[in-house]
Protein backbone atom coordinates (compact mmCIF):
# COMPACT_ATOMS: atom_id res chain seq x y z
CA UNK A 1 0.00 0.00 0.00
CA UNK A 2 2.84 2.38 0.82
CA UNK A 3 4.38 1.74 -2.61
CA UNK A 4 1.12 2.60 -4.39
CA UNK A 5 0.74 5.82 -2.39
CA UNK A 6 4.38 6.73 -3.12
CA UNK A 7 3.90 6.18 -6.87
CA UNK A 8 0.67 8.22 -6.86
CA UNK A 9 2.47 11.03 -5.02
CA UNK A 10 5.28 11.04 -7.61
CA UNK A 11 2.78 11.17 -10.50
CA UNK A 12 0.86 13.99 -8.77
CA UNK A 13 4.06 15.99 -8.11
CA UNK A 14 5.25 15.53 -11.71
CA UNK A 15 1.90 16.77 -13.01
CA UNK A 16 2.13 19.91 -10.88
CA UNK A 17 5.65 20.57 -12.18
CA UNK A 18 4.58 20.68 -15.84
CA UNK A 19 4.62 24.04 -17.58
CA UNK A 20 1.84 24.48 -20.06
CA UNK A 21 1.78 26.77 -23.07
CA UNK A 22 -1.07 29.05 -23.95
CA UNK A 23 -1.91 27.17 -27.16
CA UNK A 24 -5.38 25.89 -26.51
CA UNK A 25 -4.93 22.75 -24.43
CA UNK A 26 -3.50 19.30 -24.80
CA UNK A 27 -1.31 17.26 -22.52
CA UNK A 28 1.90 18.74 -21.21
CA UNK A 29 4.16 15.68 -20.89
CA UNK A 30 6.80 17.97 -19.34
CA UNK A 31 8.61 18.28 -22.65
CA UNK A 32 10.38 21.46 -23.72
CA UNK A 33 8.14 24.04 -25.34
CA UNK A 34 8.91 24.57 -29.02
CA UNK A 35 7.53 27.30 -31.21
CA UNK A 36 6.28 25.96 -34.55
CA UNK A 37 8.28 27.11 -37.57
CA UNK A 38 7.45 29.68 -40.20
CA UNK A 39 8.56 28.61 -43.69
CA UNK A 40 9.25 31.19 -46.36
CA UNK A 41 9.72 30.28 -50.03
CA UNK A 42 11.56 32.85 -52.15
CA UNK A 43 10.77 32.83 -55.87
CA UNK A 44 12.43 34.76 -58.67
CA UNK A 45 10.49 36.91 -61.11
CA UNK A 46 9.86 33.89 -63.35
CA UNK A 47 8.78 31.61 -60.46
CA UNK A 48 12.16 29.87 -60.07
CA UNK A 49 13.28 28.75 -56.59
CA UNK A 50 15.84 31.32 -55.39
CA UNK A 51 16.93 29.21 -52.37
CA UNK A 52 17.80 26.15 -54.47
CA UNK A 53 21.61 25.97 -54.79
CA UNK A 54 21.20 24.56 -58.33
CA UNK A 55 19.42 27.75 -59.47
CA UNK A 56 21.56 30.33 -61.23
CA UNK A 57 21.77 33.43 -58.99
CA UNK A 58 20.27 31.70 -55.95
CA UNK A 59 20.92 32.91 -52.41
CA UNK A 60 23.19 30.75 -50.24
CA UNK A 61 22.68 30.74 -46.47
CA UNK A 62 25.79 32.88 -46.06
CA UNK A 63 24.21 35.57 -48.30
CA UNK A 64 20.93 35.76 -46.36
CA UNK A 65 20.51 37.94 -43.32
CA UNK A 66 17.41 37.64 -41.11
CA UNK A 67 17.39 40.04 -38.20
CA UNK A 68 15.37 42.36 -35.98
CA UNK A 69 16.30 45.82 -34.87
CA UNK A 70 16.51 46.95 -31.27
CA UNK A 71 17.21 50.66 -31.65
CA UNK A 72 20.14 50.76 -34.05
CA UNK A 73 21.38 47.29 -33.09
CA UNK A 74 20.76 44.42 -35.53
CA UNK A 75 20.03 41.15 -33.73
CA UNK A 76 20.32 38.04 -35.92
CA UNK A 77 17.45 35.55 -36.06
CA UNK A 78 18.42 31.91 -36.40
CA UNK A 79 17.16 30.16 -39.54
CA UNK A 80 17.85 27.14 -41.73
CA UNK A 81 17.32 26.42 -45.40
CA UNK A 82 15.30 23.23 -45.82
CA UNK A 83 15.07 21.05 -48.90
CA UNK A 84 11.76 20.33 -50.63
CA UNK A 85 9.72 17.73 -48.75
CA UNK A 86 6.61 15.60 -48.94
CA UNK A 87 4.31 14.20 -46.28
CA UNK A 88 1.76 11.44 -46.53
CA UNK A 89 0.84 10.99 -50.19
CA UNK A 90 4.06 12.19 -51.85
CA UNK A 91 2.27 12.87 -55.13
CA UNK A 92 -0.05 15.55 -53.74
CA UNK A 93 1.26 16.48 -50.29
CA UNK A 94 4.57 18.14 -51.06
CA UNK A 95 6.43 21.42 -51.13
CA UNK A 96 8.58 21.55 -54.26
CA UNK A 97 10.72 24.52 -53.22
CA UNK A 98 13.52 25.10 -50.73
CA UNK A 99 12.33 27.08 -47.71
CA UNK A 100 13.80 29.47 -45.17
CA UNK A 101 12.66 27.99 -41.85
CA UNK A 102 12.68 29.76 -38.49
CA UNK A 103 10.81 29.19 -35.24
CA UNK A 104 12.37 32.28 -33.67
CA UNK A 105 10.97 34.41 -36.48
CA UNK A 106 7.45 33.22 -35.72
CA UNK A 107 8.03 33.81 -32.00
CA UNK A 108 9.03 37.43 -32.69
CA UNK A 109 6.25 38.09 -35.22
CA UNK A 110 3.60 36.78 -32.82
CA UNK A 111 4.77 38.95 -29.91
CA UNK A 112 2.34 41.52 -28.52
CA UNK A 113 4.65 44.33 -29.71
CA UNK A 114 6.80 42.76 -32.43
CA UNK A 115 10.11 44.42 -33.28
CA UNK A 116 11.03 45.59 -36.78
CA UNK A 117 12.11 42.41 -38.59
CA UNK A 118 14.06 42.37 -41.84
CA UNK A 119 15.16 39.85 -44.46
CA UNK A 120 18.14 40.78 -46.62
CA UNK A 121 18.87 38.59 -49.64
CA UNK A 122 22.37 39.00 -51.09
CA UNK A 123 23.22 42.65 -51.73
CA UNK A 124 19.56 43.64 -52.04
CA UNK A 125 17.63 46.08 -49.90
CA UNK A 126 16.36 44.63 -46.60
CA UNK A 127 12.68 43.71 -46.77
CA UNK A 128 10.53 44.27 -43.70
CA UNK A 129 8.42 41.34 -42.47
CA UNK A 130 5.14 41.86 -40.61
CA UNK A 131 2.45 39.36 -39.67
CA UNK A 132 -1.16 39.25 -38.57
CA UNK A 133 -2.05 36.29 -36.38
CA UNK A 134 -5.31 34.35 -36.44
CA UNK A 135 -7.45 35.63 -33.59
CA UNK A 136 -7.01 33.49 -30.48
CA UNK A 137 -4.16 31.41 -31.98
CA UNK A 138 -0.75 32.79 -31.08
CA UNK A 139 1.32 30.81 -33.58
CA UNK A 140 -1.03 30.67 -36.57
CA UNK A 141 -0.23 33.35 -39.15
CA UNK A 142 -3.22 34.77 -40.99
CA UNK A 143 -1.28 37.18 -43.20
CA UNK A 144 2.45 37.73 -43.82
CA UNK A 145 3.57 41.01 -45.36
CA UNK A 146 6.94 41.38 -47.10
CA UNK A 147 7.56 45.11 -47.58
CA UNK A 148 3.80 45.67 -47.14
CA UNK A 149 2.96 43.21 -49.96
CA UNK A 150 1.01 40.14 -48.86
CA UNK A 151 2.91 36.88 -49.31
CA UNK A 152 0.92 33.98 -50.75
CA UNK A 153 -0.04 31.39 -48.12
CA UNK A 154 0.18 27.65 -48.84
CA UNK A 155 -3.32 26.33 -49.52
CA UNK A 156 -2.61 22.68 -50.37
CA UNK A 157 -2.94 19.60 -48.14
CA UNK A 158 0.50 20.22 -46.57
CA UNK A 159 -1.01 23.22 -44.76
CA UNK A 160 -2.79 20.83 -42.38
CA UNK A 161 0.57 19.56 -41.15
CA UNK A 162 2.75 22.68 -41.52
CA UNK A 163 0.34 25.64 -41.34
CA UNK A 164 2.73 28.59 -41.70
CA UNK A 165 4.15 28.31 -45.23
CA UNK A 166 4.33 31.45 -47.36
CA UNK A 167 5.63 32.28 -50.85
CA UNK A 168 6.89 35.62 -52.09
CA UNK A 169 8.45 36.74 -55.36
CA UNK A 170 11.36 39.09 -55.83
PDB file of C-alpha atoms in Angstrom:
ATOM      1  CA  UNK A   1       0.000   0.000   0.000  1.00  0.00           C
ATOM      2  CA  UNK A   2       2.845   2.376   0.818  1.00  0.00           C
ATOM      3  CA  UNK A   3       4.380   1.740  -2.610  1.00  0.00           C
ATOM      4  CA  UNK A   4       1.124   2.604  -4.387  1.00  0.00           C
ATOM      5  CA  UNK A   5       0.743   5.822  -2.393  1.00  0.00           C
ATOM      6  CA  UNK A   6       4.376   6.731  -3.120  1.00  0.00           C
ATOM      7  CA  UNK A   7       3.897   6.181  -6.873  1.00  0.00           C
ATOM      8  CA  UNK A   8       0.675   8.222  -6.858  1.00  0.00           C
ATOM      9  CA  UNK A   9       2.467  11.028  -5.025  1.00  0.00           C
ATOM     10  CA  UNK A  10       5.279  11.042  -7.612  1.00  0.00           C
ATOM     11  CA  UNK A  11       2.779  11.174 -10.503  1.00  0.00           C
ATOM     12  CA  UNK A  12       0.861  13.988  -8.771  1.00  0.00           C
ATOM     13  CA  UNK A  13       4.060  15.985  -8.114  1.00  0.00           C
ATOM     14  CA  UNK A  14       5.249  15.533 -11.710  1.00  0.00           C
ATOM     15  CA  UNK A  15       1.903  16.766 -13.008  1.00  0.00           C
ATOM     16  CA  UNK A  16       2.132  19.914 -10.879  1.00  0.00           C
ATOM     17  CA  UNK A  17       5.650  20.568 -12.182  1.00  0.00           C
ATOM     18  CA  UNK A  18       4.577  20.678 -15.842  1.00  0.00           C
ATOM     19  CA  UNK A  19       4.624  24.043 -17.582  1.00  0.00           C
ATOM     20  CA  UNK A  20       1.836  24.483 -20.059  1.00  0.00           C
ATOM     21  CA  UNK A  21       1.778  26.766 -23.075  1.00  0.00           C
ATOM     22  CA  UNK A  22      -1.072  29.050 -23.951  1.00  0.00           C
ATOM     23  CA  UNK A  23      -1.914  27.168 -27.156  1.00  0.00           C
ATOM     24  CA  UNK A  24      -5.381  25.885 -26.508  1.00  0.00           C
ATOM     25  CA  UNK A  25      -4.926  22.754 -24.429  1.00  0.00           C
ATOM     26  CA  UNK A  26      -3.496  19.296 -24.804  1.00  0.00           C
ATOM     27  CA  UNK A  27      -1.306  17.263 -22.524  1.00  0.00           C
ATOM     28  CA  UNK A  28       1.896  18.740 -21.210  1.00  0.00           C
ATOM     29  CA  UNK A  29       4.162  15.677 -20.893  1.00  0.00           C
ATOM     30  CA  UNK A  30       6.800  17.967 -19.338  1.00  0.00           C
ATOM     31  CA  UNK A  31       8.610  18.281 -22.645  1.00  0.00           C
ATOM     32  CA  UNK A  32      10.380  21.457 -23.722  1.00  0.00           C
ATOM     33  CA  UNK A  33       8.135  24.036 -25.341  1.00  0.00           C
ATOM     34  CA  UNK A  34       8.914  24.568 -29.018  1.00  0.00           C
ATOM     35  CA  UNK A  35       7.528  27.303 -31.207  1.00  0.00           C
ATOM     36  CA  UNK A  36       6.278  25.960 -34.545  1.00  0.00           C
ATOM     37  CA  UNK A  37       8.279  27.110 -37.571  1.00  0.00           C
ATOM     38  CA  UNK A  38       7.452  29.683 -40.198  1.00  0.00           C
ATOM     39  CA  UNK A  39       8.565  28.613 -43.687  1.00  0.00           C
ATOM     40  CA  UNK A  40       9.248  31.195 -46.359  1.00  0.00           C
ATOM     41  CA  UNK A  41       9.724  30.275 -50.027  1.00  0.00           C
ATOM     42  CA  UNK A  42      11.556  32.852 -52.150  1.00  0.00           C
ATOM     43  CA  UNK A  43      10.774  32.825 -55.870  1.00  0.00           C
ATOM     44  CA  UNK A  44      12.426  34.757 -58.674  1.00  0.00           C
ATOM     45  CA  UNK A  45      10.494  36.909 -61.114  1.00  0.00           C
ATOM     46  CA  UNK A  46       9.857  33.886 -63.354  1.00  0.00           C
ATOM     47  CA  UNK A  47       8.778  31.606 -60.465  1.00  0.00           C
ATOM     48  CA  UNK A  48      12.158  29.867 -60.067  1.00  0.00           C
ATOM     49  CA  UNK A  49      13.279  28.747 -56.591  1.00  0.00           C
ATOM     50  CA  UNK A  50      15.837  31.315 -55.385  1.00  0.00           C
ATOM     51  CA  UNK A  51      16.934  29.211 -52.375  1.00  0.00           C
ATOM     52  CA  UNK A  52      17.796  26.149 -54.475  1.00  0.00           C
ATOM     53  CA  UNK A  53      21.606  25.969 -54.792  1.00  0.00           C
ATOM     54  CA  UNK A  54      21.200  24.557 -58.331  1.00  0.00           C
ATOM     55  CA  UNK A  55      19.423  27.745 -59.470  1.00  0.00           C
ATOM     56  CA  UNK A  56      21.563  30.327 -61.229  1.00  0.00           C
ATOM     57  CA  UNK A  57      21.769  33.434 -58.993  1.00  0.00           C
ATOM     58  CA  UNK A  58      20.270  31.697 -55.950  1.00  0.00           C
ATOM     59  CA  UNK A  59      20.921  32.907 -52.410  1.00  0.00           C
ATOM     60  CA  UNK A  60      23.194  30.749 -50.237  1.00  0.00           C
ATOM     61  CA  UNK A  61      22.677  30.736 -46.472  1.00  0.00           C
ATOM     62  CA  UNK A  62      25.790  32.876 -46.057  1.00  0.00           C
ATOM     63  CA  UNK A  63      24.209  35.567 -48.297  1.00  0.00           C
ATOM     64  CA  UNK A  64      20.934  35.759 -46.357  1.00  0.00           C
ATOM     65  CA  UNK A  65      20.510  37.941 -43.324  1.00  0.00           C
ATOM     66  CA  UNK A  66      17.412  37.639 -41.111  1.00  0.00           C
ATOM     67  CA  UNK A  67      17.393  40.045 -38.197  1.00  0.00           C
ATOM     68  CA  UNK A  68      15.368  42.357 -35.978  1.00  0.00           C
ATOM     69  CA  UNK A  69      16.303  45.824 -34.867  1.00  0.00           C
ATOM     70  CA  UNK A  70      16.506  46.952 -31.274  1.00  0.00           C
ATOM     71  CA  UNK A  71      17.206  50.665 -31.652  1.00  0.00           C
ATOM     72  CA  UNK A  72      20.145  50.764 -34.053  1.00  0.00           C
ATOM     73  CA  UNK A  73      21.385  47.288 -33.094  1.00  0.00           C
ATOM     74  CA  UNK A  74      20.764  44.424 -35.532  1.00  0.00           C
ATOM     75  CA  UNK A  75      20.031  41.154 -33.734  1.00  0.00           C
ATOM     76  CA  UNK A  76      20.323  38.035 -35.919  1.00  0.00           C
ATOM     77  CA  UNK A  77      17.450  35.554 -36.062  1.00  0.00           C
ATOM     78  CA  UNK A  78      18.418  31.906 -36.399  1.00  0.00           C
ATOM     79  CA  UNK A  79      17.161  30.159 -39.541  1.00  0.00           C
ATOM     80  CA  UNK A  80      17.848  27.142 -41.734  1.00  0.00           C
ATOM     81  CA  UNK A  81      17.316  26.425 -45.401  1.00  0.00           C
ATOM     82  CA  UNK A  82      15.302  23.226 -45.821  1.00  0.00           C
ATOM     83  CA  UNK A  83      15.065  21.052 -48.896  1.00  0.00           C
ATOM     84  CA  UNK A  84      11.756  20.325 -50.634  1.00  0.00           C
ATOM     85  CA  UNK A  85       9.715  17.728 -48.752  1.00  0.00           C
ATOM     86  CA  UNK A  86       6.614  15.604 -48.937  1.00  0.00           C
ATOM     87  CA  UNK A  87       4.312  14.205 -46.284  1.00  0.00           C
ATOM     88  CA  UNK A  88       1.756  11.442 -46.531  1.00  0.00           C
ATOM     89  CA  UNK A  89       0.840  10.989 -50.194  1.00  0.00           C
ATOM     90  CA  UNK A  90       4.063  12.195 -51.849  1.00  0.00           C
ATOM     91  CA  UNK A  91       2.275  12.872 -55.133  1.00  0.00           C
ATOM     92  CA  UNK A  92      -0.051  15.554 -53.744  1.00  0.00           C
ATOM     93  CA  UNK A  93       1.259  16.484 -50.286  1.00  0.00           C
ATOM     94  CA  UNK A  94       4.569  18.141 -51.063  1.00  0.00           C
ATOM     95  CA  UNK A  95       6.433  21.416 -51.131  1.00  0.00           C
ATOM     96  CA  UNK A  96       8.583  21.546 -54.263  1.00  0.00           C
ATOM     97  CA  UNK A  97      10.716  24.523 -53.216  1.00  0.00           C
ATOM     98  CA  UNK A  98      13.524  25.101 -50.730  1.00  0.00           C
ATOM     99  CA  UNK A  99      12.327  27.078 -47.707  1.00  0.00           C
ATOM    100  CA  UNK A 100      13.801  29.468 -45.174  1.00  0.00           C
ATOM    101  CA  UNK A 101      12.664  27.992 -41.848  1.00  0.00           C
ATOM    102  CA  UNK A 102      12.680  29.763 -38.493  1.00  0.00           C
ATOM    103  CA  UNK A 103      10.814  29.188 -35.240  1.00  0.00           C
ATOM    104  CA  UNK A 104      12.374  32.278 -33.671  1.00  0.00           C
ATOM    105  CA  UNK A 105      10.971  34.411 -36.485  1.00  0.00           C
ATOM    106  CA  UNK A 106       7.446  33.219 -35.716  1.00  0.00           C
ATOM    107  CA  UNK A 107       8.028  33.812 -32.000  1.00  0.00           C
ATOM    108  CA  UNK A 108       9.031  37.431 -32.691  1.00  0.00           C
ATOM    109  CA  UNK A 109       6.252  38.093 -35.225  1.00  0.00           C
ATOM    110  CA  UNK A 110       3.603  36.778 -32.817  1.00  0.00           C
ATOM    111  CA  UNK A 111       4.772  38.952 -29.910  1.00  0.00           C
ATOM    112  CA  UNK A 112       2.345  41.518 -28.519  1.00  0.00           C
ATOM    113  CA  UNK A 113       4.653  44.331 -29.710  1.00  0.00           C
ATOM    114  CA  UNK A 114       6.798  42.759 -32.434  1.00  0.00           C
ATOM    115  CA  UNK A 115      10.113  44.423 -33.282  1.00  0.00           C
ATOM    116  CA  UNK A 116      11.030  45.592 -36.780  1.00  0.00           C
ATOM    117  CA  UNK A 117      12.109  42.408 -38.589  1.00  0.00           C
ATOM    118  CA  UNK A 118      14.064  42.371 -41.836  1.00  0.00           C
ATOM    119  CA  UNK A 119      15.156  39.848 -44.457  1.00  0.00           C
ATOM    120  CA  UNK A 120      18.137  40.784 -46.615  1.00  0.00           C
ATOM    121  CA  UNK A 121      18.872  38.593 -49.636  1.00  0.00           C
ATOM    122  CA  UNK A 122      22.367  39.002 -51.090  1.00  0.00           C
ATOM    123  CA  UNK A 123      23.221  42.652 -51.734  1.00  0.00           C
ATOM    124  CA  UNK A 124      19.558  43.637 -52.037  1.00  0.00           C
ATOM    125  CA  UNK A 125      17.628  46.078 -49.903  1.00  0.00           C
ATOM    126  CA  UNK A 126      16.365  44.633 -46.599  1.00  0.00           C
ATOM    127  CA  UNK A 127      12.681  43.709 -46.772  1.00  0.00           C
ATOM    128  CA  UNK A 128      10.527  44.270 -43.702  1.00  0.00           C
ATOM    129  CA  UNK A 129       8.424  41.342 -42.468  1.00  0.00           C
ATOM    130  CA  UNK A 130       5.140  41.855 -40.614  1.00  0.00           C
ATOM    131  CA  UNK A 131       2.449  39.364 -39.665  1.00  0.00           C
ATOM    132  CA  UNK A 132      -1.158  39.247 -38.575  1.00  0.00           C
ATOM    133  CA  UNK A 133      -2.051  36.287 -36.377  1.00  0.00           C
ATOM    134  CA  UNK A 134      -5.306  34.345 -36.443  1.00  0.00           C
ATOM    135  CA  UNK A 135      -7.453  35.632 -33.588  1.00  0.00           C
ATOM    136  CA  UNK A 136      -7.005  33.493 -30.480  1.00  0.00           C
ATOM    137  CA  UNK A 137      -4.158  31.412 -31.980  1.00  0.00           C
ATOM    138  CA  UNK A 138      -0.750  32.790 -31.077  1.00  0.00           C
ATOM    139  CA  UNK A 139       1.324  30.813 -33.577  1.00  0.00           C
ATOM    140  CA  UNK A 140      -1.032  30.668 -36.570  1.00  0.00           C
ATOM    141  CA  UNK A 141      -0.227  33.348 -39.150  1.00  0.00           C
ATOM    142  CA  UNK A 142      -3.221  34.770 -40.990  1.00  0.00           C
ATOM    143  CA  UNK A 143      -1.281  37.179 -43.201  1.00  0.00           C
ATOM    144  CA  UNK A 144       2.450  37.729 -43.818  1.00  0.00           C
ATOM    145  CA  UNK A 145       3.572  41.011 -45.363  1.00  0.00           C
ATOM    146  CA  UNK A 146       6.937  41.379 -47.100  1.00  0.00           C
ATOM    147  CA  UNK A 147       7.565  45.114 -47.583  1.00  0.00           C
ATOM    148  CA  UNK A 148       3.804  45.669 -47.143  1.00  0.00           C
ATOM    149  CA  UNK A 149       2.963  43.210 -49.956  1.00  0.00           C
ATOM    150  CA  UNK A 150       1.013  40.143 -48.864  1.00  0.00           C
ATOM    151  CA  UNK A 151       2.915  36.877 -49.307  1.00  0.00           C
ATOM    152  CA  UNK A 152       0.916  33.983 -50.745  1.00  0.00           C
ATOM    153  CA  UNK A 153      -0.039  31.387 -48.124  1.00  0.00           C
ATOM    154  CA  UNK A 154       0.182  27.649 -48.842  1.00  0.00           C
ATOM    155  CA  UNK A 155      -3.322  26.332 -49.521  1.00  0.00           C
ATOM    156  CA  UNK A 156      -2.614  22.678 -50.367  1.00  0.00           C
ATOM    157  CA  UNK A 157      -2.937  19.602 -48.145  1.00  0.00           C
ATOM    158  CA  UNK A 158       0.505  20.219 -46.570  1.00  0.00           C
ATOM    159  CA  UNK A 159      -1.008  23.225 -44.757  1.00  0.00           C
ATOM    160  CA  UNK A 160      -2.794  20.834 -42.381  1.00  0.00           C
ATOM    161  CA  UNK A 161       0.573  19.557 -41.146  1.00  0.00           C
ATOM    162  CA  UNK A 162       2.749  22.684 -41.517  1.00  0.00           C
ATOM    163  CA  UNK A 163       0.339  25.641 -41.340  1.00  0.00           C
ATOM    164  CA  UNK A 164       2.727  28.592 -41.701  1.00  0.00           C
ATOM    165  CA  UNK A 165       4.154  28.310 -45.226  1.00  0.00           C
ATOM    166  CA  UNK A 166       4.326  31.445 -47.358  1.00  0.00           C
ATOM    167  CA  UNK A 167       5.628  32.278 -50.850  1.00  0.00           C
ATOM    168  CA  UNK A 168       6.891  35.625 -52.093  1.00  0.00           C
ATOM    169  CA  UNK A 169       8.453  36.742 -55.360  1.00  0.00           C
ATOM    170  CA  UNK A 170      11.359  39.090 -55.833  1.00  0.00           C
TER     171      UNK A 170
END
